Tab-separated table of C-alpha atoms in Angstrom:
chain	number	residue	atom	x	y	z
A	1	UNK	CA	105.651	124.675	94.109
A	2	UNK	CA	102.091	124.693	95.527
A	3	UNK	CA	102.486	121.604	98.069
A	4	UNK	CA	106.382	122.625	99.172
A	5	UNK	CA	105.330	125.203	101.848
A	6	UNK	CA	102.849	122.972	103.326
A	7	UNK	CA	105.418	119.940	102.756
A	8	UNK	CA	108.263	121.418	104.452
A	9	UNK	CA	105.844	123.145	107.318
A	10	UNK	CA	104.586	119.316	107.808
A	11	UNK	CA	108.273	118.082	108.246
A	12	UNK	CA	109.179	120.773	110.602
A	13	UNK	CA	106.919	119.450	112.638
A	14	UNK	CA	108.169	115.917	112.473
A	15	UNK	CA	111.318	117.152	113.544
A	16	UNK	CA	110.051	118.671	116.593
A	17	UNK	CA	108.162	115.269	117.269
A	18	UNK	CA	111.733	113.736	117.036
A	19	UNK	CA	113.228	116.023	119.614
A	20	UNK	CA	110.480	115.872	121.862
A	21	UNK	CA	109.803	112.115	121.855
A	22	UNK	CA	112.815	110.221	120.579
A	23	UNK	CA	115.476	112.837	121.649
A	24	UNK	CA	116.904	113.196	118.177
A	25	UNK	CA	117.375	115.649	115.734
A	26	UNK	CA	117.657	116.007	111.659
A	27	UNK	CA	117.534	118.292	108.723
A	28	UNK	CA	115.443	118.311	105.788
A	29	UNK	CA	116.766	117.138	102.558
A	30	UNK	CA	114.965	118.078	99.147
A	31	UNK	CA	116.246	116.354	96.185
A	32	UNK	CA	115.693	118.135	92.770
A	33	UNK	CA	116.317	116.863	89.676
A	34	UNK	CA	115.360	119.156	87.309
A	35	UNK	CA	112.536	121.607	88.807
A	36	UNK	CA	112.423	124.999	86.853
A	37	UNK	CA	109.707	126.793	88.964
A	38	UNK	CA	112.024	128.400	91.543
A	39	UNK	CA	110.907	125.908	94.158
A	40	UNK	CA	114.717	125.644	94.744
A	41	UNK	CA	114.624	129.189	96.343
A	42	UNK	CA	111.758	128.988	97.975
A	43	UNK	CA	112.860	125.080	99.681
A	44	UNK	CA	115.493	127.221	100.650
A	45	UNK	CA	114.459	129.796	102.478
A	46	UNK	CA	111.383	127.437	104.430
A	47	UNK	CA	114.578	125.549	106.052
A	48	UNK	CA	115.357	122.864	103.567
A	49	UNK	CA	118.853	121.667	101.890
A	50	UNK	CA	118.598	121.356	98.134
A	51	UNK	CA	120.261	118.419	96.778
A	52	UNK	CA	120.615	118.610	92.981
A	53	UNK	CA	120.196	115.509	91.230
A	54	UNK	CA	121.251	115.012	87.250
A	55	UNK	CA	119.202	111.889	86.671
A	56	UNK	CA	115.706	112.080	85.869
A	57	UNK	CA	113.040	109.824	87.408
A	58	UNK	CA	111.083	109.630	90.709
A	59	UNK	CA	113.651	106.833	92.485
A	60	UNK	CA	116.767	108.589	90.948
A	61	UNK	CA	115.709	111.182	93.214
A	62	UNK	CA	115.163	109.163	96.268
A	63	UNK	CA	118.375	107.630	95.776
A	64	UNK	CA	120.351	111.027	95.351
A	65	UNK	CA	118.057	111.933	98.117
A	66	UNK	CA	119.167	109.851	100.789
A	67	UNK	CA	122.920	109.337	99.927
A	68	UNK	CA	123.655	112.820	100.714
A	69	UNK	CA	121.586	112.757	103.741
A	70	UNK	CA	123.823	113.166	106.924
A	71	UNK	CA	121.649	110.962	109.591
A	72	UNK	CA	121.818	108.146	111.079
A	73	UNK	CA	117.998	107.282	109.796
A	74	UNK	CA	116.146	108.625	106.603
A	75	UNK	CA	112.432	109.189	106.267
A	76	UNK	CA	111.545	109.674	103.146
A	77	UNK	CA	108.412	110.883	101.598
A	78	UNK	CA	106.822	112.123	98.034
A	79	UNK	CA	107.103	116.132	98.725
A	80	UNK	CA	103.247	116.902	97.009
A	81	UNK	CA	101.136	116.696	100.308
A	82	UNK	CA	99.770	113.562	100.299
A	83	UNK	CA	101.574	111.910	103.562
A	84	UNK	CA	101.487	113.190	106.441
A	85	UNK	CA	105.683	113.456	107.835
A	86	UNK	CA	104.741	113.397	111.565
A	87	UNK	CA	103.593	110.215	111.088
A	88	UNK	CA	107.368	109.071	110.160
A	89	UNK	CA	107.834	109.857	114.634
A	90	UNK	CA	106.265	106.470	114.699
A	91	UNK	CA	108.493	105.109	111.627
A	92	UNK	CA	111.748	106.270	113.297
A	93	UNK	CA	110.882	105.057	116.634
A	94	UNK	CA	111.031	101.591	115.147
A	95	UNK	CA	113.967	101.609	113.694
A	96	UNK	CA	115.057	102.858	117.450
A	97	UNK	CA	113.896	100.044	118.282
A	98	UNK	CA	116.018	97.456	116.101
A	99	UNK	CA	114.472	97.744	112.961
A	100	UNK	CA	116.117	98.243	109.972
A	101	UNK	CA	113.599	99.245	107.066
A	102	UNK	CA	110.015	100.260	108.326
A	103	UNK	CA	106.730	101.141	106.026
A	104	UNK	CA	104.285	102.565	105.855
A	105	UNK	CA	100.731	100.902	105.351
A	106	UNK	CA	98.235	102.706	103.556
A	107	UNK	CA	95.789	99.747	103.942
A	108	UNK	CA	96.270	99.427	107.675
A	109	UNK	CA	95.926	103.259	107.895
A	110	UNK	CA	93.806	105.737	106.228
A	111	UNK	CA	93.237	106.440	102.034
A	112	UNK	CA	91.241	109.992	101.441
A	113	UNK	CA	88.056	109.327	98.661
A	114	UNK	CA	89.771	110.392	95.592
A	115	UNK	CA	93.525	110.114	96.867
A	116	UNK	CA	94.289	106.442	95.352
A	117	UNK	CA	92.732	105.614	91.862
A	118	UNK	CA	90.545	102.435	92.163
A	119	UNK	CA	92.661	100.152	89.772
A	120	UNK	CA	95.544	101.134	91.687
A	121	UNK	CA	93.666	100.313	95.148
A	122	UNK	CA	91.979	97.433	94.400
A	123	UNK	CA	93.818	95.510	91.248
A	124	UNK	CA	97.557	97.088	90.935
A	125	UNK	CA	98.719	97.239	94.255
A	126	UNK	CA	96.893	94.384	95.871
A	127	UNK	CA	98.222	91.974	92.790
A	128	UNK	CA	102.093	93.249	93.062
A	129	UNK	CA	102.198	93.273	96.701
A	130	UNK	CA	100.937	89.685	96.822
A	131	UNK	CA	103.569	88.331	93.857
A	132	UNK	CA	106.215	90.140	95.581
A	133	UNK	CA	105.107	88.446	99.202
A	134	UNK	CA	105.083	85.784	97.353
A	135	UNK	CA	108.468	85.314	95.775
A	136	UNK	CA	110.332	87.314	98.546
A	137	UNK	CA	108.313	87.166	101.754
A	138	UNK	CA	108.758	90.381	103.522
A	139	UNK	CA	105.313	90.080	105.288
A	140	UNK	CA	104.138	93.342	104.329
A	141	UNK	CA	100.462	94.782	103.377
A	142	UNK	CA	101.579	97.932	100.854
A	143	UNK	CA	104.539	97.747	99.203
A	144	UNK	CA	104.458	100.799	97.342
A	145	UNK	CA	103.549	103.480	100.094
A	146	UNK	CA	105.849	106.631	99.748
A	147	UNK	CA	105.705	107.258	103.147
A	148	UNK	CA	108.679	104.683	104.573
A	149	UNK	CA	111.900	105.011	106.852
A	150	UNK	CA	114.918	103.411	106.884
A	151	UNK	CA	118.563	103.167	108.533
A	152	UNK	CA	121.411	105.237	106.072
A	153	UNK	CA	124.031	102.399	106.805
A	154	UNK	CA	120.884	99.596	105.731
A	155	UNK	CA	120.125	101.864	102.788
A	156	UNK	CA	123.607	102.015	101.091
A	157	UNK	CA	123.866	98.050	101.790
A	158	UNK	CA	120.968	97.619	99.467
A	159	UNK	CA	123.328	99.416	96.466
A	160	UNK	CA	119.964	100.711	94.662
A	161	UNK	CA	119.351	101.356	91.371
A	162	UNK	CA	115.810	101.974	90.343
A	163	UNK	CA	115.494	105.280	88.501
A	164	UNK	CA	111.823	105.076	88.106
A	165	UNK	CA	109.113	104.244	90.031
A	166	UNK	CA	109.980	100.475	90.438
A	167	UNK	CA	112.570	102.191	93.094
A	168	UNK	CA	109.439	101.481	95.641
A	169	UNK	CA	109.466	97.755	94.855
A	170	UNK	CA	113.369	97.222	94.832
A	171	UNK	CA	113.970	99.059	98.206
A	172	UNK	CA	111.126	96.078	99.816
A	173	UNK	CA	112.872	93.132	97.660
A	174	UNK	CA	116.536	93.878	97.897
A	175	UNK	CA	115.636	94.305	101.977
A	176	UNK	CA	114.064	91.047	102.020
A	177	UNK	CA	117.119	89.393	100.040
A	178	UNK	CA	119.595	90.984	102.541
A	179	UNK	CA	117.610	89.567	105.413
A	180	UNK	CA	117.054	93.074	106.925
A	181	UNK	CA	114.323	93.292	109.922
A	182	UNK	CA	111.276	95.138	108.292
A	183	UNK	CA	108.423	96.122	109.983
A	184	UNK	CA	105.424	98.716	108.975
A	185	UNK	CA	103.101	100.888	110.285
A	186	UNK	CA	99.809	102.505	109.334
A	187	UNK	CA	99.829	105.292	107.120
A	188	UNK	CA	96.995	107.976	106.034
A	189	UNK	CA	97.179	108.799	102.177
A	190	UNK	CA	95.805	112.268	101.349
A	191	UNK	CA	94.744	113.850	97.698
A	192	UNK	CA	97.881	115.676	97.029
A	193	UNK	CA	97.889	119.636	96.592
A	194	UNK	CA	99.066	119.806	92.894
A	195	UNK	CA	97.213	121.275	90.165
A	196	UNK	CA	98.693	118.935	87.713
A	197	UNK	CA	98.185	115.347	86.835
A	198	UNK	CA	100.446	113.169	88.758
A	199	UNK	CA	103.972	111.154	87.519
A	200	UNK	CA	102.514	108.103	87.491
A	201	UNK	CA	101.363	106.076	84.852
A	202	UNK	CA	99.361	102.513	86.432
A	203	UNK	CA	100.209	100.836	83.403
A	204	UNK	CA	103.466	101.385	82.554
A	205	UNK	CA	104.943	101.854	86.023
A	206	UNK	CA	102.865	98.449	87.002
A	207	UNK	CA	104.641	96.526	84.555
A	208	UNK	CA	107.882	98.051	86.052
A	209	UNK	CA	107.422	97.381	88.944
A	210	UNK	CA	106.340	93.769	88.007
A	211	UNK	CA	109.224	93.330	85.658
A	212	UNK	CA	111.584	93.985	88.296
A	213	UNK	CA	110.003	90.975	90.430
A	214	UNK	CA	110.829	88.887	88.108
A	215	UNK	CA	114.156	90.270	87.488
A	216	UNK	CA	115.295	89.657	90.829
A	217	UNK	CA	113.538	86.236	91.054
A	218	UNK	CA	115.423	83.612	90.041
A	219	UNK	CA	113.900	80.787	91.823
A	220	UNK	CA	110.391	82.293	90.424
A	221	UNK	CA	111.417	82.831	86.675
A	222	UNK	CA	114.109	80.332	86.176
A	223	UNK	CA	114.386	77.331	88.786
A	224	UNK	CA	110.486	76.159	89.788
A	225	UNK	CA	109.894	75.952	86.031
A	226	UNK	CA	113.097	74.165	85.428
A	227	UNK	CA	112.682	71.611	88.339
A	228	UNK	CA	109.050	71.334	87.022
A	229	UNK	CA	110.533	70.085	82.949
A	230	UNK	CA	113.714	68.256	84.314
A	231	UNK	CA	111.355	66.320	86.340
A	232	UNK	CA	108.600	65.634	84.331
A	233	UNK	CA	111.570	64.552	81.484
A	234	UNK	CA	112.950	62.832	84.041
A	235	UNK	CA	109.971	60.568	84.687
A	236	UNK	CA	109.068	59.824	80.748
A	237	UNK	CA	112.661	58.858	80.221
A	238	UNK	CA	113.110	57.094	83.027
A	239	UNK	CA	109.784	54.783	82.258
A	240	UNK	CA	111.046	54.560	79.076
A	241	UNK	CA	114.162	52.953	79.977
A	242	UNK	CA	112.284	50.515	82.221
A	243	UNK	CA	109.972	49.464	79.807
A	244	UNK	CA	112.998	48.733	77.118
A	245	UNK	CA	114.669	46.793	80.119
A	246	UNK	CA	111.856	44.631	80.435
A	247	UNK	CA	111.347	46.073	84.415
A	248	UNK	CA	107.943	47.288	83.546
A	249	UNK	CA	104.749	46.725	81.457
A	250	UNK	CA	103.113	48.374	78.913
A	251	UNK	CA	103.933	52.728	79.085
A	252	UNK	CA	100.744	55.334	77.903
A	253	UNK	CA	103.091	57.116	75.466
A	254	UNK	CA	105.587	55.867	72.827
A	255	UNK	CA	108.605	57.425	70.995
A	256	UNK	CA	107.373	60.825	70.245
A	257	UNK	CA	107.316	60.945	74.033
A	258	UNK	CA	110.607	60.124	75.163
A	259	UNK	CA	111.957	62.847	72.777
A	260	UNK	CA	109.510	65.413	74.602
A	261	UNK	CA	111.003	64.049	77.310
A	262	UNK	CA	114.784	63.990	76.683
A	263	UNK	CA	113.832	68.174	75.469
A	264	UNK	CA	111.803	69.000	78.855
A	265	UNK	CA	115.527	67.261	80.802
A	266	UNK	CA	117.515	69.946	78.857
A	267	UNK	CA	115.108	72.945	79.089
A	268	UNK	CA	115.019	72.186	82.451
A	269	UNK	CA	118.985	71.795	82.989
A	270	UNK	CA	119.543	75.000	81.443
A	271	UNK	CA	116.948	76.668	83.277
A	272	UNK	CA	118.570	75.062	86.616
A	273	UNK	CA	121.775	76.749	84.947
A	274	UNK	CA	119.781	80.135	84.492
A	275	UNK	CA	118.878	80.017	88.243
A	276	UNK	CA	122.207	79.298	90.078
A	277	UNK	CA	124.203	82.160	87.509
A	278	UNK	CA	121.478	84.530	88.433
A	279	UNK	CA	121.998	84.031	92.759
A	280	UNK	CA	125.784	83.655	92.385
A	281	UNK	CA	125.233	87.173	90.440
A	282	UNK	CA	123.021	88.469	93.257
A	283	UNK	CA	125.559	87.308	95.958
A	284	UNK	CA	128.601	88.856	93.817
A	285	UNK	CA	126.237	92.228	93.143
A	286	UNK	CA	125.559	92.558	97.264
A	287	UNK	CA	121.810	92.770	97.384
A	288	UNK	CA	121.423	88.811	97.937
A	289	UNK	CA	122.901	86.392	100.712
A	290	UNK	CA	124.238	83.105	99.778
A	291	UNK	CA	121.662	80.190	100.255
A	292	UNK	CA	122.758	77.588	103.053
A	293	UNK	CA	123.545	75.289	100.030
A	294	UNK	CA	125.505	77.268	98.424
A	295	UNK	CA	127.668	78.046	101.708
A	296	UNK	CA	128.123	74.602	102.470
A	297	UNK	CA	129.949	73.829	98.764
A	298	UNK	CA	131.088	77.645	98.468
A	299	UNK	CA	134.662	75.989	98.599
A	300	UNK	CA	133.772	73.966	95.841
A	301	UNK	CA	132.570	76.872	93.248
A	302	UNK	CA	135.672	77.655	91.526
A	303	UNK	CA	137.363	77.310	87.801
A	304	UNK	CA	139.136	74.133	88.314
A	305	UNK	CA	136.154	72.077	90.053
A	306	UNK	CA	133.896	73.334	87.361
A	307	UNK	CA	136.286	72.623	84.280
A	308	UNK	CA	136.616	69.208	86.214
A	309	UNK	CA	132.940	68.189	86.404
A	310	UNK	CA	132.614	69.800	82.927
A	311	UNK	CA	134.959	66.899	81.456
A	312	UNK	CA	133.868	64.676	83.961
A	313	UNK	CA	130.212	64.739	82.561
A	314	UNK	CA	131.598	64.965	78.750
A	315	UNK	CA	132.980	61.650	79.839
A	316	UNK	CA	130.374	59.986	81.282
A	317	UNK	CA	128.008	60.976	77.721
A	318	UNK	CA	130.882	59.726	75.084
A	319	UNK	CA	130.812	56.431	77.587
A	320	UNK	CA	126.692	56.299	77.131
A	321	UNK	CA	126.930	56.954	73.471
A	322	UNK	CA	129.695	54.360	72.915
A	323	UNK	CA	127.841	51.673	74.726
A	324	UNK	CA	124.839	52.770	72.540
A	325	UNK	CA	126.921	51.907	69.365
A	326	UNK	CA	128.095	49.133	70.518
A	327	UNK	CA	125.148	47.086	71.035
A	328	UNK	CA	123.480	49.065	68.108
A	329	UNK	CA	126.659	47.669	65.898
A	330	UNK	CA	126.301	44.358	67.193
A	331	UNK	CA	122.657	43.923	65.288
A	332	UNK	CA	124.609	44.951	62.315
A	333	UNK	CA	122.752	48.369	63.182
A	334	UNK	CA	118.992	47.034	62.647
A	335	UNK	CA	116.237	48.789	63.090
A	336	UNK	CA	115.653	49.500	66.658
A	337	UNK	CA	112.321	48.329	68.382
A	338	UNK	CA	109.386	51.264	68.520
A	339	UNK	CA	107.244	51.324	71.271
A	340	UNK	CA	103.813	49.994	70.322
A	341	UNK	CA	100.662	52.829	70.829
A	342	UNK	CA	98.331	52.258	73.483
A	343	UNK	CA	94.279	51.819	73.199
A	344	UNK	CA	91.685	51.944	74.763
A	345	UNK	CA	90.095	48.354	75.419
A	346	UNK	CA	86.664	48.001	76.477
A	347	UNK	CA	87.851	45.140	78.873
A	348	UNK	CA	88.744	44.180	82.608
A	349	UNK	CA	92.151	45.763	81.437
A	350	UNK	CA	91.441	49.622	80.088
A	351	UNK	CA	94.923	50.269	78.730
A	352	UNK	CA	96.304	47.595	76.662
A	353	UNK	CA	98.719	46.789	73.548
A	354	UNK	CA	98.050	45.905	70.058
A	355	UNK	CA	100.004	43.447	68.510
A	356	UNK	CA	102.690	46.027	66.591
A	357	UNK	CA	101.339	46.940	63.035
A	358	UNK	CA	102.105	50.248	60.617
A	359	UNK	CA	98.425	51.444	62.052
A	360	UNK	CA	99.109	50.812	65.531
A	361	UNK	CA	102.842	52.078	66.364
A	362	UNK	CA	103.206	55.612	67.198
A	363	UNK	CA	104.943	57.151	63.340
């Protein structure tokens, strides 16, 4: 109630910026979800249309927000003082220009002493503006400023969902994902006119907003690790098998290794598994483009191919384990040979092997 006169004063004059400069004109849209102070009334009467919103949560009303706003472009902004709306001219001149989601940068612009707590300013944002650069390269300095603008036909293709305060962080990724043409622009943070503590909570809302980075992060959470364990399985099974076939010398690790190894192949298949369902789900959802691998085989991703190379591989294994049997049965199914443990030799040749003993053969 305290900051909505000056708020809505402060956007009126953005809107006469817009005329003047830009040649455009707009309303002011207020979403409420759940205000019981008679700031509905008084929003009202200063000029602005009152958008009722059911859900609770700081991005639930964003979202409301801007679907029932009637531009072409939405500038959006926390309503308790601390931005500055004329500097959204700037914002919307961008996206005039060709841009579809633009920014504002808190850390290019202006922060008030007092406006920003230091953990937030110096640990919090920093850390989850760099992971989400990072995993989603949108080249931005402040992913988390309220003060942003964005085209209405850009913002319903990014099908948002955030109800809390990770909406900040999913607007930037799901942008990136889609390819959209971001830009940003300096921004001055303010303390904000409220006599009450703010929403915001830096732990809880940081691991939110984190959580959600991972979420939509497949190649992050699911396929680096698994190329990482398929590949280092990969290369203890594969020296294994060229030791047993005579092809190389002496290995530095013995059977308890190529079972690590034969787990880190399968961790790391599944995980491979994890990472494809997860962009084919992104892709189906909207908010992610197809990868040019997956558009060059997209004509290949159907029931019947998989069900195909499903019995295909099925095949290829109940081949590998008959052989197996086969030359196992034809020893009358002795013991198999145990790779012999390695030492160190204080000789011309560090790594060598011990005659095979009980002592000196990995259990």
């Amino acid at each position: 109630m305290q900051s909505l006169p000056y708020c809505i004063g402060n956007a009126l004059d953005a809107l006469a910026r817009l005329r003047s400069e830009l040649g455009l004109s707009g309303e002011i849209v207020v979403a409420d979800n759940g205000s019981t102070d008679g700031s509905q009334t008084l929003a009202t009467q200063l000029g602005a249309r009152i958008v009722p919103i059911a859900c609770r949560g700081y991005g639930a009303a964003l979202i409301g927000g801007c679907q029932a706003a009637l531009g072409r472009y939405i500038l959006m902004g926390d309503c308790d003082g601390s931005y500055d709306f004329t500097e959204g001219v700037k914002m919307i001149a961008k996206l005039e220009q060709g841009y579809e989601l633009c920014m504002g940068s808190r850390f290019k612009g202006s922060i008030a002493p007092g406006a920003m707590p230091w953990k937030n300013r110096y640990i919090g944002n920093p850390a989850l503006t760099g992971i989400l650069n990072l995993f989603f390269r949108p080249g931005i300095s402040d992913a988390h400023c309220g003060l942003r603008a964005i085209r209405k036909d850009a913002f319903e293709r990014l099908r948002l969902t955030g109800e809390g305060m990770e909406f900040a962080s999913e607007m930037v990724i799901k942008g990136a994902l889609l390819k959209l043409k971001i830009t940003e622009v300096p921004a001055t943070l303010s303390r904000d006119l409220r006599d009450r503590a703010p929403h915001l909570r830096p732990w809880r809302d940081g691991w939110r907003h984190l959580r959600y980075l991972f979420m939509l992060s497949p190649t992050w959470v699911f396929g680096v690790p698994g190329i990482a364990a398929f590949g280092a399985g990969l290369l203890i099974l594969t020296a294994a098998a060229l030791h047993s076939l005579g092809l190389i010398g002496a290995v530095p690790f013995g059977e308890s290794w190529i079972v690590i190894g034969a787990l880190l192949a399968s961790v790391g298949h599944m995980a491979g598994l994890m990472a494809t369902a997860s962009h084919l789900y992104g892709v189906h959802a909207g908010y992610r483009l197809p990868s040019p691998a997956f558009r060059r085989i997209r004509h290949l991703l159907n029931l019947e191919t998989c069900v195909i190379g499903g019995f295909s591989l099925i095949a290829a294994a109940g081949a590998a384990m008959t052989g197996i049997a086969v030359y196992w049965g034809a020893g009358s199914f002795f013991a198999l040979p145990r790779f012999c443990r390695l030492r160190w030799q204080a000789s011309s040749e560090p790594w060598a092997c011990r005659p095979c003993s009980a002592a000196s053969c990995w259990p």
